[in-house]
Amino acid sequence: MTYTVAVSGASGYAGGEILRLLASHPDIEIRTVTAHSNAGQPLIEHQPHLRSLAHLTLQDTTPEILAGHDVVFLALPHGQSGQYTDALGDVPLVVDAGADHRLTSQESWDAVYGGHFHEPWAYGVPELIVDGAKQRENLRTAKRIAAPGCNASTVSLSLVPGVAAGVIDASDIVSVLAVGPSGAGKSLKPHLLGSELLGTANPYAVGGTHRHIPEIQQALRGAGAADPRISFTPVLVPMARGILATSTAPIADGATDEQIRAAWQDAYGDETFVQLLPKGHFPRTADVLGANTALMGLAIDRVANRVTIVTAVDNLVKGTAGAAIQSMNLALGLPEGRALTVNGVAP
Ligand SMILES: NC(=O)c1ccc[n+]([C@@H]2O[C@H](COP(=O)([O-])OP(=O)(O)OC[C@H]3O[C@@H](n4cnc5c(N)ncnc54)[C@H](OP(=O)(O)O)[C@@H]3O)[C@@H](O)[C@H]2O)c1
C-alpha cells in the first residue's frame, strides 16, 4: 500500500527535512506541500536541494488542502498547529513537529509557551523509557504524534536510562549544549545572521528560561524521577546543524561503575538509532549529520561524583524529521527504520 502525505511548513527547515527523508520512502507518495507567506511558489525555490520534488508547488495551509491524505505532517511555528489539528479529525495519522501537543501539563504550557493549550499526543521518541517500557509501544497504536523538541529529546535520551535504573540523582542535572542555528528555523532574525554567528559562540535562554525544560522534566518523570531539576544552557555555535549536549548528574548512593554503564547499555544495546560508544569514546556532531542517530559517550567522574553523558544528534533528523518519520513508520506498521539511515555525512 502507498500512503498519501501532505507536509505543511514545507518551505521551512523541519518541513524540508521531512520531505528530504520521505522522498526516499518507498511506501509514501508526497502529494501536497503547503506554506504560509511563500504559498503559490515552486517548492524548489525554497528547497533547492530537493530535486526529486521539483514538480511540487507550495499551496496555502488550510484544513481543506491538508484533508484527504493518509498522513499529514505539521511543521509550523509553535502555537500554529492547534488551529489545524482540530480540523483534521478525518485524517488517519497526523504528526506535529511543533510543540503544541507535546506537554501533558497545562501549567507547564502556560509557563513557557502560553496561548491555547491543546491535548497531548503520543510523544515521538521511540527509544525513551516511559513507565518501564519503551515509548515505541505507545507509538504503534498512535493516530496523533507529537514529534519532540530537538534539544529536549537529546537531553532526555541522555539521562533517562540512568534515572530509570536509579543510578543518577535527577534533582541536580546540569546540561550545556552546543547547538547549530537551524534549530531556530529559517525565518529571518537579526541574532541569527551570519555576521552575528560566525567566529563566535553565543549563549541564550540562560538561567532556566528555555522552553524545552518542561519537556525534559516530563520525560524524566516518565522514567521515574519524582522532582527532576535541570540547569539547561544552550550555546549557539557556527555549524548549520547539530547538537552536542553534555549532561552531568550526581551518582546515586551506592551505584557501582558497572551498574552505571549497564543502565545505558541495557537501555540502548538493542537500539539501531541510539548508540552508546565504547568506554573512553565520545561523539562529534560531524558523525551524525544527516543521520537519524543519537551517538552517546559516557564517563564516570568519581572526583566530582557525577556521571557525564555527551550526546550528538542532528537536530533536523533525530531531533525532528527523523523522529517524526520513525514514529510514523511505527504507527503505520512499517519497518521502524524505513527511509532512515544510521550513517552520517562526513567530513
Ligand atoms: N528546526 C529544528 O531543528 C526543529 C527541531 C525540532 C522541532 N522543530 C519545530 O518544527 C516547527 C517548524 O520549525 P522550523 O525550524 O522548520 O521553522 P521555519 O524554518 O521557520 O519554518 C516555518 C514554516 O511554517 C510556515 N508558517 C509560518 N507561519 C505559519 C502559519 N501561521 N500557518 C501556516 N504555516 C506557517 C512557514 O511558511 P512560509 O515560509 O511560507 O512563511 C514555514 O514553512 C517548529 O514548531 C519547531 O519548534 C524544529
PDB file of C-alpha atoms and ligand atoms in Angstrom, residues 9-15 35-39 61 75-78 80 84 97-99 102 148-150 182-187 315-316 319-320, ligand 1:
ATOM      1  CA  GLY A   9       5.605  24.216   6.701  1.00  0.00           C
ATOM      2  CA  ALA A  10       7.273  22.804   3.594  1.00  0.00           C
ATOM      3  CA  SER A  11       9.308  25.967   2.944  1.00  0.00           C
ATOM      4  CA  GLY A  12      10.914  25.735   6.413  1.00  0.00           C
ATOM      5  CA  TYR A  13      13.780  23.705   7.838  1.00  0.00           C
ATOM      6  CA  ALA A  14      11.784  20.980   9.599  1.00  0.00           C
ATOM      7  CA  GLY A  15       9.325  20.606   6.717  1.00  0.00           C
ATOM      8  CA  ALA A  35       3.404  27.062   3.336  1.00  0.00           C
ATOM      9  CA  HIS A  36       2.300  30.484   4.533  1.00  0.00           C
ATOM     10  CA  SER A  37       3.947  33.654   3.148  1.00  0.00           C
ATOM     11  CA  ASN A  38       5.535  31.635   0.328  1.00  0.00           C
ATOM     12  CA  ALA A  39       2.374  29.828  -0.801  1.00  0.00           C
ATOM     13  CA  THR A  61      -2.047  25.842   4.617  1.00  0.00           C
ATOM     14  CA  ALA A  75       5.950  21.698  10.706  1.00  0.00           C
ATOM     15  CA  LEU A  76       4.747  25.142  11.763  1.00  0.00           C
ATOM     16  CA  PRO A  77       5.873  27.664  14.380  1.00  0.00           C
ATOM     17  CA  HIS A  78       4.705  26.632  17.834  1.00  0.00           C
ATOM     18  CA  GLN A  80       0.099  27.452  14.960  1.00  0.00           C
ATOM     19  CA  TYR A  84      -5.297  22.846  12.000  1.00  0.00           C
ATOM     20  CA  ALA A  97       6.722  18.708  14.643  1.00  0.00           C
ATOM     21  CA  GLY A  98       5.744  21.731  16.743  1.00  0.00           C
ATOM     22  CA  ALA A  99       5.361  21.969  20.498  1.00  0.00           C
ATOM     23  CA  ARG A 102       3.972  17.700  23.483  1.00  0.00           C
ATOM     24  CA  PRO A 148       9.990  16.092  20.022  1.00  0.00           C
ATOM     25  CA  GLY A 149      11.885  19.297  20.591  1.00  0.00           C
ATOM     26  CA  CYS A 150      15.435  18.705  19.324  1.00  0.00           C
ATOM     27  CA  SER A 182      18.981  25.730  12.090  1.00  0.00           C
ATOM     28  CA  GLY A 183      17.310  24.707  15.354  1.00  0.00           C
ATOM     29  CA  ALA A 184      15.753  28.169  15.428  1.00  0.00           C
ATOM     30  CA  GLY A 185      14.145  27.883  11.990  1.00  0.00           C
ATOM     31  CA  LYS A 186      14.587  29.654   8.686  1.00  0.00           C
ATOM     32  CA  SER A 187      12.709  32.899   9.280  1.00  0.00           C
ATOM     33  CA  ASN A 315      18.661  18.472  15.234  1.00  0.00           C
ATOM     34  CA  LEU A 316      16.830  18.243  11.912  1.00  0.00           C
ATOM     35  CA  GLY A 319      15.856  15.830  16.645  1.00  0.00           C
ATOM     36  CA  THR A 320      12.815  16.359  14.366  1.00  0.00           C
TER      37      THR A 320
HETATM   38  N1  LIG B   1      14.476  23.485  13.258  1.00  0.00           N
HETATM   39  C1  LIG B   1      14.611  22.469  14.076  1.00  0.00           C
HETATM   40  O1  LIG B   1      15.724  21.936  14.292  1.00  0.00           O
HETATM   41  C2  LIG B   1      13.414  21.920  14.804  1.00  0.00           C
HETATM   42  C3  LIG B   1      13.610  20.844  15.683  1.00  0.00           C
HETATM   43  C4  LIG B   1      12.537  20.314  16.389  1.00  0.00           C
HETATM   44  C5  LIG B   1      11.284  20.869  16.213  1.00  0.00           C
HETATM   45  N2  LIG B   1      11.123  21.920  15.376  1.00  0.00           N
HETATM   46  C6  LIG B   1       9.779  22.520  15.261  1.00  0.00           C
HETATM   47  O2  LIG B   1       9.315  22.452  13.925  1.00  0.00           O
HETATM   48  C7  LIG B   1       8.461  23.578  13.683  1.00  0.00           C
HETATM   49  C8  LIG B   1       8.960  24.277  12.426  1.00  0.00           C
HETATM   50  O3  LIG B   1      10.263  24.755  12.688  1.00  0.00           O
HETATM   51  P1  LIG B   1      11.260  25.207  11.546  1.00  0.00           P
HETATM   52  O4  LIG B   1      12.576  25.258  12.158  1.00  0.00           O
HETATM   53  O5  LIG B   1      11.029  24.404  10.318  1.00  0.00           O
HETATM   54  O6  LIG B   1      10.729  26.710  11.271  1.00  0.00           O
HETATM   55  P2  LIG B   1      10.881  27.568   9.919  1.00  0.00           P
HETATM   56  O7  LIG B   1      12.096  27.137   9.172  1.00  0.00           O
HETATM   57  O8  LIG B   1      10.769  28.977  10.333  1.00  0.00           O
HETATM   58  O9  LIG B   1       9.598  27.158   9.037  1.00  0.00           O
HETATM   59  C9  LIG B   1       8.298  27.533   9.428  1.00  0.00           C
HETATM   60  C10 LIG B   1       7.309  27.067   8.366  1.00  0.00           C
HETATM   61  O10 LIG B   1       5.984  27.334   8.834  1.00  0.00           O
HETATM   62  C11 LIG B   1       5.308  28.139   7.867  1.00  0.00           C
HETATM   63  N3  LIG B   1       4.408  29.041   8.606  1.00  0.00           N
HETATM   64  C12 LIG B   1       4.747  30.132   9.335  1.00  0.00           C
HETATM   65  N4  LIG B   1       3.645  30.655   9.921  1.00  0.00           N
HETATM   66  C13 LIG B   1       2.589  29.890   9.528  1.00  0.00           C
HETATM   67  C14 LIG B   1       1.199  29.932   9.769  1.00  0.00           C
HETATM   68  N5  LIG B   1       0.626  30.871  10.539  1.00  0.00           N
HETATM   69  N6  LIG B   1       0.417  28.986   9.183  1.00  0.00           N
HETATM   70  C15 LIG B   1       0.948  28.052   8.384  1.00  0.00           C
HETATM   71  N7  LIG B   1       2.271  27.956   8.103  1.00  0.00           N
HETATM   72  C16 LIG B   1       3.078  28.856   8.702  1.00  0.00           C
HETATM   73  C17 LIG B   1       6.380  28.849   7.083  1.00  0.00           C
HETATM   74  O11 LIG B   1       5.870  29.165   5.815  1.00  0.00           O
HETATM   75  P3  LIG B   1       6.428  30.424   4.935  1.00  0.00           P
HETATM   76  O12 LIG B   1       7.905  30.229   4.773  1.00  0.00           O
HETATM   77  O13 LIG B   1       5.701  30.297   3.654  1.00  0.00           O
HETATM   78  O14 LIG B   1       6.066  31.676   5.685  1.00  0.00           O
HETATM   79  C18 LIG B   1       7.468  27.773   7.030  1.00  0.00           C
HETATM   80  O15 LIG B   1       7.179  26.837   6.031  1.00  0.00           O
HETATM   81  C19 LIG B   1       8.536  24.478  14.932  1.00  0.00           C
HETATM   82  O16 LIG B   1       7.400  24.285  15.722  1.00  0.00           O
HETATM   83  C20 LIG B   1       9.778  23.991  15.621  1.00  0.00           C
HETATM   84  O17 LIG B   1       9.731  24.163  17.028  1.00  0.00           O
HETATM   85  C21 LIG B   1      12.151  22.456  14.652  1.00  0.00           C
END
